[in-house]
Amino acid sequence: MYMAFKTLQAPPSLARPDSSSFSPSNSKSYCYQPKPHSRPQARIATKNRLQSSPVLKCRANPRDRVDEVVQSHHDHQSTEIPILLHPSVVFPSQTLQLQTVEFRYRIMMQTLLLQEGHSFGIIYSSRKDNRMADVGCMVRIVQCDKLVNDRFFLTCVGGDRFRVLEVVRTKPYVIARVQVLKDRDSPDSSNLGCLMQQVEGHLKDVTMLSDKLSWKLMGAQARQVSRMHSPESFSLVVARLFVEDRSEQQWLLGLDDTAQRLVREERYLQQRSKYLAAVAALRDAFGQLSCNKNQ
């Protein structure tokens, strides 16, 4: 039985929100499983080496599921935040609406609203294997409506990206130690302007072909991308608006090199434009054949 809630008015400067609701999860638990070091390497490593480089260890709970990930040392620039697992990838500056249905997230929001920051992390989790990605996005609550049965309807805006260093606990909801992820200085930074122009060229082709096929009108999205002046912001907006594959989006979100992200997006959009051009050509050919038969 669906319940009604009042419509939220997001600030006009925000992008069009993505809506999502969370239904009660199945019996499978979400887990974060980094690649552990091999046993021979663990035996050879000295104590000083263990102290200088992070070593991740997985610990299983009584039900033989990975319950948490422990790191050998803590980074001074890291922080602990609550994590919400989401079926899609969230990017910086993205506006989205969430309805908390699961009991663990209702507890999380009740605790969070008592604090000052009103921020938490969102991490993509595939419904196929229930695995939690290692890179997510901070979001800030800009409006909150409390519904019946302690449920919440939230409007949030994406902030900084982060990388998971350690899962502190998983009950009643996930708490992780994270570090802010920023793009590093790339050796190809002088070529960023050229890469942006190449990506924009493929964007125009994809937009034109999509509009021609009436599949997905992308004119407004293309105009939104054209307003991005920073190469990093430009590449992240392209990944959010024009890349449809979730795994590819997550890969682009986790990259810390703007040039690499733009190169990967250029290849993706080039393949996408070729696919759309082939579909448009087939449709035109069949349309011409149908007209000839009618004559």
mmCIF file of C-alpha atoms in Angstrom:
data_model
loop_
_atom_site.group_PDB
_atom_site.id
_atom_site.type_symbol
_atom_site.label_atom_id
_atom_site.label_comp_id
_atom_site.label_asym_id
_atom_site.label_seq_id
_atom_site.Cartn_x
_atom_site.Cartn_y
_atom_site.Cartn_z
ATOM 1 C CA MET A 1 0.000 0.000 0.000
ATOM 2 C CA TYR A 2 1.582 3.289 -1.072
ATOM 3 C CA MET A 3 1.493 6.315 1.163
ATOM 4 C CA ALA A 4 1.268 9.926 0.069
ATOM 5 C CA PHE A 5 3.813 12.548 0.919
ATOM 6 C CA LYS A 6 4.051 16.223 0.090
ATOM 7 C CA THR A 7 6.020 17.395 -2.897
ATOM 8 C CA LEU A 8 9.407 18.880 -2.131
ATOM 9 C CA GLN A 9 10.529 22.094 -3.799
ATOM 10 C CA ALA A 10 14.243 21.826 -4.558
ATOM 11 C CA PRO A 11 16.233 25.026 -5.197
ATOM 12 C CA PRO A 12 16.047 26.070 -8.886
ATOM 13 C CA SER A 13 19.851 25.987 -9.183
ATOM 14 C CA LEU A 14 19.862 22.267 -8.562
ATOM 15 C CA ALA A 15 19.695 19.716 -11.330
ATOM 16 C CA ARG A 16 16.645 17.571 -11.963
ATOM 17 C CA PRO A 17 16.512 15.078 -9.098
ATOM 18 C CA ASP A 18 16.676 11.344 -9.397
ATOM 19 C CA SER A 19 14.081 9.555 -7.292
ATOM 20 C CA SER A 20 14.619 6.294 -5.527
ATOM 21 C CA SER A 21 13.055 4.362 -2.693
ATOM 22 C CA PHE A 22 14.468 1.577 -0.609
ATOM 23 C CA SER A 23 12.445 -1.546 -0.036
ATOM 24 C CA PRO A 24 13.244 -4.113 2.654
ATOM 25 C CA SER A 25 16.339 -6.033 1.688
ATOM 26 C CA ASN A 26 16.533 -9.772 1.223
ATOM 27 C CA SER A 27 18.409 -12.146 3.446
ATOM 28 C CA LYS A 28 21.717 -11.498 1.684
ATOM 29 C CA SER A 29 24.020 -8.969 3.327
ATOM 30 C CA TYR A 30 26.131 -6.419 1.548
ATOM 31 C CA CYS A 31 29.866 -6.785 1.931
ATOM 32 C CA TYR A 32 32.985 -4.931 0.938
ATOM 33 C CA GLN A 33 35.714 -7.316 -0.147
ATOM 34 C CA PRO A 34 39.046 -5.774 -1.107
ATOM 35 C CA LYS A 35 41.720 -7.979 -2.615
ATOM 36 C CA PRO A 36 43.755 -9.358 0.330
ATOM 37 C CA HIS A 37 47.495 -9.855 0.186
ATOM 38 C CA SER A 38 48.591 -13.388 -0.602
ATOM 39 C CA ARG A 39 49.814 -15.533 2.316
ATOM 40 C CA PRO A 40 53.428 -15.862 1.097
ATOM 41 C CA GLN A 41 53.689 -12.099 0.864
ATOM 42 C CA ALA A 42 52.220 -11.730 4.330
ATOM 43 C CA ARG A 43 54.852 -14.079 5.768
ATOM 44 C CA ILE A 44 57.740 -12.292 4.024
ATOM 45 C CA ALA A 45 56.661 -8.761 4.958
ATOM 46 C CA THR A 46 58.540 -7.305 7.896
ATOM 47 C CA LYS A 47 57.020 -5.403 10.763
ATOM 48 C CA ASN A 48 58.243 -2.053 9.428
ATOM 49 C CA ARG A 49 56.762 -2.765 6.027
ATOM 50 C CA LEU A 50 53.421 -3.605 7.582
ATOM 51 C CA GLN A 51 53.456 -0.316 9.426
ATOM 52 C CA SER A 52 54.292 1.717 6.325
ATOM 53 C CA SER A 53 51.719 0.204 3.950
ATOM 54 C CA PRO A 54 48.047 -0.522 4.717
ATOM 55 C CA VAL A 55 47.062 -4.178 4.990
ATOM 56 C CA LEU A 56 43.391 -5.047 4.734
ATOM 57 C CA LYS A 57 42.030 -8.072 6.546
ATOM 58 C CA CYS A 58 38.547 -9.537 6.244
ATOM 59 C CA ARG A 59 36.809 -11.066 9.251
ATOM 60 C CA ALA A 60 33.828 -13.379 8.844
ATOM 61 C CA ASN A 61 30.844 -13.431 11.139
ATOM 62 C CA PRO A 62 29.286 -16.664 12.455
ATOM 63 C CA ARG A 63 27.189 -16.951 9.293
ATOM 64 C CA ASP A 64 30.353 -17.137 7.146
ATOM 65 C CA ARG A 65 29.820 -13.706 5.634
ATOM 66 C CA VAL A 66 32.422 -10.991 5.510
ATOM 67 C CA ASP A 67 31.356 -8.718 8.328
ATOM 68 C CA GLU A 68 33.986 -6.040 8.347
ATOM 69 C CA VAL A 69 37.324 -4.956 6.941
ATOM 70 C CA VAL A 70 40.117 -3.980 9.300
ATOM 71 C CA GLN A 71 43.081 -1.843 8.287
ATOM 72 C CA SER A 72 46.445 -1.974 9.970
ATOM 73 C CA HIS A 73 46.598 1.789 10.545
ATOM 74 C CA HIS A 74 44.326 4.806 10.277
ATOM 75 C CA ASP A 75 44.923 7.749 8.004
ATOM 76 C CA HIS A 76 44.964 11.083 9.841
ATOM 77 C CA GLN A 77 42.900 12.705 7.083
ATOM 78 C CA SER A 78 40.174 10.072 7.194
ATOM 79 C CA THR A 79 36.785 10.281 8.871
ATOM 80 C CA GLU A 80 33.991 7.906 9.834
ATOM 81 C CA ILE A 81 30.629 8.364 8.143
ATOM 82 C CA PRO A 82 27.358 6.403 7.863
ATOM 83 C CA ILE A 83 26.873 4.682 4.517
ATOM 84 C CA LEU A 84 23.693 4.168 2.519
ATOM 85 C CA LEU A 85 23.865 1.496 -0.206
ATOM 86 C CA HIS A 86 22.224 2.639 -3.425
ATOM 87 C CA PRO A 87 21.298 0.802 -6.656
ATOM 88 C CA SER A 88 22.743 3.583 -8.834
ATOM 89 C CA VAL A 89 25.951 5.628 -8.895
ATOM 90 C CA VAL A 90 25.761 9.092 -7.311
ATOM 91 C CA PHE A 91 28.049 11.909 -8.490
ATOM 92 C CA PRO A 92 29.127 15.293 -7.055
ATOM 93 C CA SER A 93 26.590 18.126 -7.507
ATOM 94 C CA GLN A 94 23.837 15.623 -8.338
ATOM 95 C CA THR A 95 20.427 16.179 -6.765
ATOM 96 C CA LEU A 96 18.481 13.100 -5.756
ATOM 97 C CA GLN A 97 15.460 12.216 -3.656
ATOM 98 C CA LEU A 98 15.416 9.246 -1.309
ATOM 99 C CA GLN A 99 12.699 7.598 0.714
ATOM 100 C CA THR A 100 14.027 5.558 3.609
ATOM 101 C CA VAL A 101 12.006 2.396 4.043
ATOM 102 C CA GLU A 102 14.403 -0.139 5.519
ATOM 103 C CA PHE A 103 14.580 -0.186 9.301
ATOM 104 C CA ARG A 104 18.377 0.253 9.362
ATOM 105 C CA TYR A 105 18.151 3.462 7.311
ATOM 106 C CA ARG A 106 15.358 4.821 9.464
ATOM 107 C CA ILE A 107 17.633 4.385 12.474
ATOM 108 C CA MET A 108 20.500 6.002 10.568
ATOM 109 C CA MET A 109 18.436 9.087 9.656
ATOM 110 C CA GLN A 110 17.094 9.509 13.173
ATOM 111 C CA THR A 111 20.665 9.495 14.467
ATOM 112 C CA LEU A 112 21.941 11.727 11.666
ATOM 113 C CA LEU A 113 19.302 14.424 12.098
ATOM 114 C CA LEU A 114 20.383 14.870 15.718
ATOM 115 C CA GLN A 115 23.844 15.898 14.502
ATOM 116 C CA GLU A 116 24.928 19.162 12.917
ATOM 117 C CA GLY A 117 26.416 17.996 9.624
ATOM 118 C CA HIS A 118 23.407 16.191 8.127
ATOM 119 C CA SER A 119 25.758 14.451 5.687
ATOM 120 C CA PHE A 120 26.343 10.798 4.880
ATOM 121 C CA GLY A 121 27.899 8.679 2.180
ATOM 122 C CA ILE A 122 26.202 6.858 -0.688
ATOM 123 C CA ILE A 123 27.912 3.891 -2.322
ATOM 124 C CA TYR A 124 26.761 1.953 -5.363
ATOM 125 C CA SER A 125 25.819 -1.640 -4.628
ATOM 126 C CA SER A 126 24.865 -3.973 -7.442
ATOM 127 C CA ARG A 127 21.691 -5.966 -6.895
ATOM 128 C CA LYS A 128 23.223 -8.922 -8.726
ATOM 129 C CA ASP A 129 26.036 -9.761 -6.302
ATOM 130 C CA ASN A 130 25.203 -7.450 -3.365
ATOM 131 C CA ARG A 131 28.767 -6.136 -3.251
ATOM 132 C CA MET A 132 29.597 -2.658 -2.045
ATOM 133 C CA ALA A 133 31.909 -0.550 -4.203
ATOM 134 C CA ASP A 134 35.021 1.013 -2.682
ATOM 135 C CA VAL A 135 34.347 4.567 -3.952
ATOM 136 C CA GLY A 136 31.252 6.620 -3.181
ATOM 137 C CA CYS A 137 29.964 10.169 -2.885
ATOM 138 C CA MET A 138 29.149 12.315 0.131
ATOM 139 C CA VAL A 139 25.651 13.817 0.100
ATOM 140 C CA ARG A 140 24.158 16.638 2.134
ATOM 141 C CA ILE A 141 20.507 16.750 3.166
ATOM 142 C CA VAL A 142 18.922 19.987 1.963
ATOM 143 C CA GLN A 143 15.325 19.110 2.849
ATOM 144 C CA CYS A 144 13.752 16.379 4.940
ATOM 145 C CA ASP A 145 10.126 15.357 5.453
ATOM 146 C CA LYS A 146 9.256 12.871 8.167
ATOM 147 C CA LEU A 147 6.535 10.427 7.151
ATOM 148 C CA VAL A 148 4.515 7.983 9.204
ATOM 149 C CA ASN A 149 6.239 4.963 10.800
ATOM 150 C CA ASP A 150 9.445 6.982 11.221
ATOM 151 C CA ARG A 151 10.141 7.040 7.507
ATOM 152 C CA PHE A 152 11.861 9.976 5.816
ATOM 153 C CA PHE A 153 11.683 11.588 2.399
ATOM 154 C CA LEU A 154 14.961 13.366 1.671
ATOM 155 C CA THR A 155 16.275 15.752 -0.944
ATOM 156 C CA CYS A 156 20.071 15.537 -1.083
ATOM 157 C CA VAL A 157 22.909 17.086 -3.077
ATOM 158 C CA GLY A 158 26.125 15.251 -3.890
ATOM 159 C CA GLY A 159 29.416 16.536 -2.495
ATOM 160 C CA ASP A 160 32.956 15.168 -2.480
ATOM 161 C CA ARG A 161 33.904 11.721 -3.679
ATOM 162 C CA PHE A 162 35.523 9.395 -1.151
ATOM 163 C CA ARG A 163 37.363 6.086 -1.005
ATOM 164 C CA VAL A 164 36.588 3.477 1.651
ATOM 165 C CA LEU A 165 39.596 2.697 3.840
ATOM 166 C CA GLU A 166 37.859 0.518 6.390
ATOM 167 C CA VAL A 167 34.397 -0.739 7.236
ATOM 168 C CA VAL A 168 34.114 -0.051 10.959
ATOM 169 C CA ARG A 169 30.816 -1.864 11.499
ATOM 170 C CA THR A 170 27.834 -3.179 9.585
ATOM 171 C CA LYS A 171 25.096 -3.254 12.263
ATOM 172 C CA PRO A 172 22.565 -1.726 12.459
ATOM 173 C CA TYR A 173 23.861 0.178 9.414
ATOM 174 C CA VAL A 174 27.247 0.513 7.742
ATOM 175 C CA ILE A 175 29.815 2.866 9.257
ATOM 176 C CA ALA A 176 32.992 3.291 7.193
ATOM 177 C CA ARG A 177 36.268 5.149 7.564
ATOM 178 C CA VAL A 178 36.760 7.084 4.333
ATOM 179 C CA GLN A 179 39.158 9.512 2.715
ATOM 180 C CA VAL A 180 38.188 12.290 0.311
ATOM 181 C CA LEU A 181 39.106 11.453 -3.289
ATOM 182 C CA LYS A 182 40.398 14.256 -5.503
ATOM 183 C CA ASP A 183 41.840 14.105 -8.991
ATOM 184 C CA ARG A 184 45.632 14.246 -8.914
ATOM 185 C CA ASP A 185 47.782 16.320 -11.236
ATOM 186 C CA SER A 186 48.025 14.409 -14.486
ATOM 187 C CA PRO A 187 51.072 14.392 -16.769
ATOM 188 C CA ASP A 188 48.593 15.023 -19.611
ATOM 189 C CA SER A 189 47.082 18.093 -17.915
ATOM 190 C CA SER A 190 48.233 20.328 -20.769
ATOM 191 C CA ASN A 191 46.130 18.213 -23.122
ATOM 192 C CA LEU A 192 42.905 18.495 -21.114
ATOM 193 C CA GLY A 193 41.442 21.235 -23.301
ATOM 194 C CA CYS A 194 41.901 19.147 -26.435
ATOM 195 C CA LEU A 195 40.370 16.093 -24.729
ATOM 196 C CA MET A 196 37.359 18.151 -23.638
ATOM 197 C CA GLN A 197 36.804 19.336 -27.219
ATOM 198 C CA GLN A 198 36.944 15.761 -28.504
ATOM 199 C CA VAL A 199 34.444 14.600 -25.887
ATOM 200 C CA GLU A 200 32.148 17.543 -26.733
ATOM 201 C CA GLY A 201 32.256 16.544 -30.405
ATOM 202 C CA HIS A 202 31.100 13.019 -29.602
ATOM 203 C CA LEU A 203 28.477 14.440 -27.238
ATOM 204 C CA LYS A 204 26.977 16.442 -30.100
ATOM 205 C CA ASP A 205 26.820 13.305 -32.262
ATOM 206 C CA VAL A 206 25.167 11.248 -29.507
ATOM 207 C CA THR A 207 22.700 14.045 -28.740
ATOM 208 C CA MET A 208 21.754 14.533 -32.394
ATOM 209 C CA LEU A 209 21.271 10.796 -33.046
ATOM 210 C CA SER A 210 19.328 10.235 -29.816
ATOM 211 C CA ASP A 211 16.985 13.091 -30.657
ATOM 212 C CA LYS A 212 16.580 11.752 -34.191
ATOM 213 C CA LEU A 213 15.592 8.339 -32.860
ATOM 214 C CA SER A 214 13.405 9.956 -30.154
ATOM 215 C CA TRP A 215 15.016 7.657 -27.637
ATOM 216 C CA LYS A 216 16.206 10.168 -25.105
ATOM 217 C CA LEU A 217 16.141 13.918 -25.550
ATOM 218 C CA MET A 218 19.583 15.152 -24.469
ATOM 219 C CA GLY A 219 19.563 18.795 -25.528
ATOM 220 C CA ALA A 220 19.153 20.128 -21.984
ATOM 221 C CA GLN A 221 21.807 17.743 -20.693
ATOM 222 C CA ALA A 222 24.263 18.856 -23.386
ATOM 223 C CA ARG A 223 23.685 22.503 -22.433
ATOM 224 C CA GLN A 224 24.338 21.639 -18.788
ATOM 225 C CA VAL A 225 27.676 20.052 -19.721
ATOM 226 C CA SER A 226 28.684 23.074 -21.826
ATOM 227 C CA ARG A 227 28.501 25.268 -18.711
ATOM 228 C CA MET A 228 31.204 23.208 -16.969
ATOM 229 C CA HIS A 229 34.552 25.015 -17.144
ATOM 230 C CA SER A 230 36.633 22.762 -14.881
ATOM 231 C CA PRO A 231 37.898 19.616 -16.685
ATOM 232 C CA GLU A 232 37.229 17.508 -13.579
ATOM 233 C CA SER A 233 33.656 18.796 -13.212
ATOM 234 C CA PHE A 234 33.091 18.421 -16.951
ATOM 235 C CA SER A 235 34.222 14.786 -16.950
ATOM 236 C CA LEU A 236 32.101 13.869 -13.916
ATOM 237 C CA VAL A 237 28.963 15.476 -15.392
ATOM 238 C CA VAL A 238 29.518 13.599 -18.667
ATOM 239 C CA ALA A 239 29.827 10.338 -16.742
ATOM 240 C CA ARG A 240 26.601 11.033 -14.861
ATOM 241 C CA LEU A 241 24.434 12.202 -17.769
ATOM 242 C CA PHE A 242 25.679 10.321 -20.808
ATOM 243 C CA VAL A 243 27.103 7.013 -19.553
ATOM 244 C CA GLU A 244 24.270 4.546 -19.037
ATOM 245 C CA ASP A 245 26.197 1.496 -17.847
ATOM 246 C CA ARG A 246 26.371 1.403 -14.018
ATOM 247 C CA SER A 247 29.685 -0.464 -13.895
ATOM 248 C CA GLU A 248 31.263 2.035 -16.284
ATOM 249 C CA GLN A 249 29.906 4.932 -14.228
ATOM 250 C CA GLN A 250 31.401 3.457 -11.063
ATOM 251 C CA TRP A 251 34.746 2.997 -12.783
ATOM 252 C CA LEU A 252 34.753 6.632 -13.934
ATOM 253 C CA LEU A 253 33.777 7.826 -10.451
ATOM 254 C CA GLY A 254 36.722 5.970 -8.927
ATOM 255 C CA LEU A 255 39.375 7.350 -11.293
ATOM 256 C CA ASP A 256 41.658 9.997 -9.801
ATOM 257 C CA ASP A 257 43.008 11.223 -13.158
ATOM 258 C CA THR A 258 40.907 13.662 -15.193
ATOM 259 C CA ALA A 259 42.754 12.904 -18.428
ATOM 260 C CA GLN A 260 42.186 9.168 -18.085
ATOM 261 C CA ARG A 261 38.497 9.766 -17.384
ATOM 262 C CA LEU A 262 38.112 11.963 -20.474
ATOM 263 C CA VAL A 263 39.910 9.431 -22.685
ATOM 264 C CA ARG A 264 37.660 6.650 -21.447
ATOM 265 C CA GLU A 265 34.550 8.789 -21.969
ATOM 266 C CA GLU A 266 35.661 9.662 -25.475
ATOM 267 C CA ARG A 267 35.904 5.963 -26.355
ATOM 268 C CA TYR A 268 32.545 5.223 -24.766
ATOM 269 C CA LEU A 269 30.760 8.067 -26.576
ATOM 270 C CA GLN A 270 32.418 7.180 -29.880
ATOM 271 C CA GLN A 271 31.112 3.617 -29.620
ATOM 272 C CA ARG A 272 27.722 4.929 -28.564
ATOM 273 C CA SER A 273 27.475 7.273 -31.552
ATOM 274 C CA LYS A 274 28.415 4.447 -33.947
ATOM 275 C CA TYR A 275 25.696 2.252 -32.429
ATOM 276 C CA LEU A 276 23.072 4.992 -32.688
ATOM 277 C CA ALA A 277 24.105 5.763 -36.288
ATOM 278 C CA ALA A 278 23.677 2.088 -37.223
ATOM 279 C CA VAL A 279 20.230 1.963 -35.622
ATOM 280 C CA ALA A 280 19.186 5.177 -37.399
ATOM 281 C CA ALA A 281 20.410 3.802 -40.735
ATOM 282 C CA LEU A 282 18.452 0.562 -40.264
ATOM 283 C CA ARG A 283 15.313 2.463 -39.337
ATOM 284 C CA ASP A 284 15.627 4.709 -42.377
ATOM 285 C CA ALA A 285 16.194 1.686 -44.632
ATOM 286 C CA PHE A 286 13.159 -0.171 -43.337
ATOM 287 C CA GLY A 287 11.089 2.995 -43.504
ATOM 288 C CA GLN A 288 12.044 3.518 -47.156
ATOM 289 C CA LEU A 289 11.251 -0.142 -47.915
ATOM 290 C CA SER A 290 7.821 0.208 -46.292
ATOM 291 C CA CYS A 291 7.064 3.330 -48.350
ATOM 292 C CA ASN A 292 8.026 1.541 -51.570
ATOM 293 C CA LYS A 293 5.683 -1.357 -50.779
ATOM 294 C CA ASN A 294 2.779 0.989 -50.102
ATOM 295 C CA GLN A 295 3.293 2.684 -53.434
#
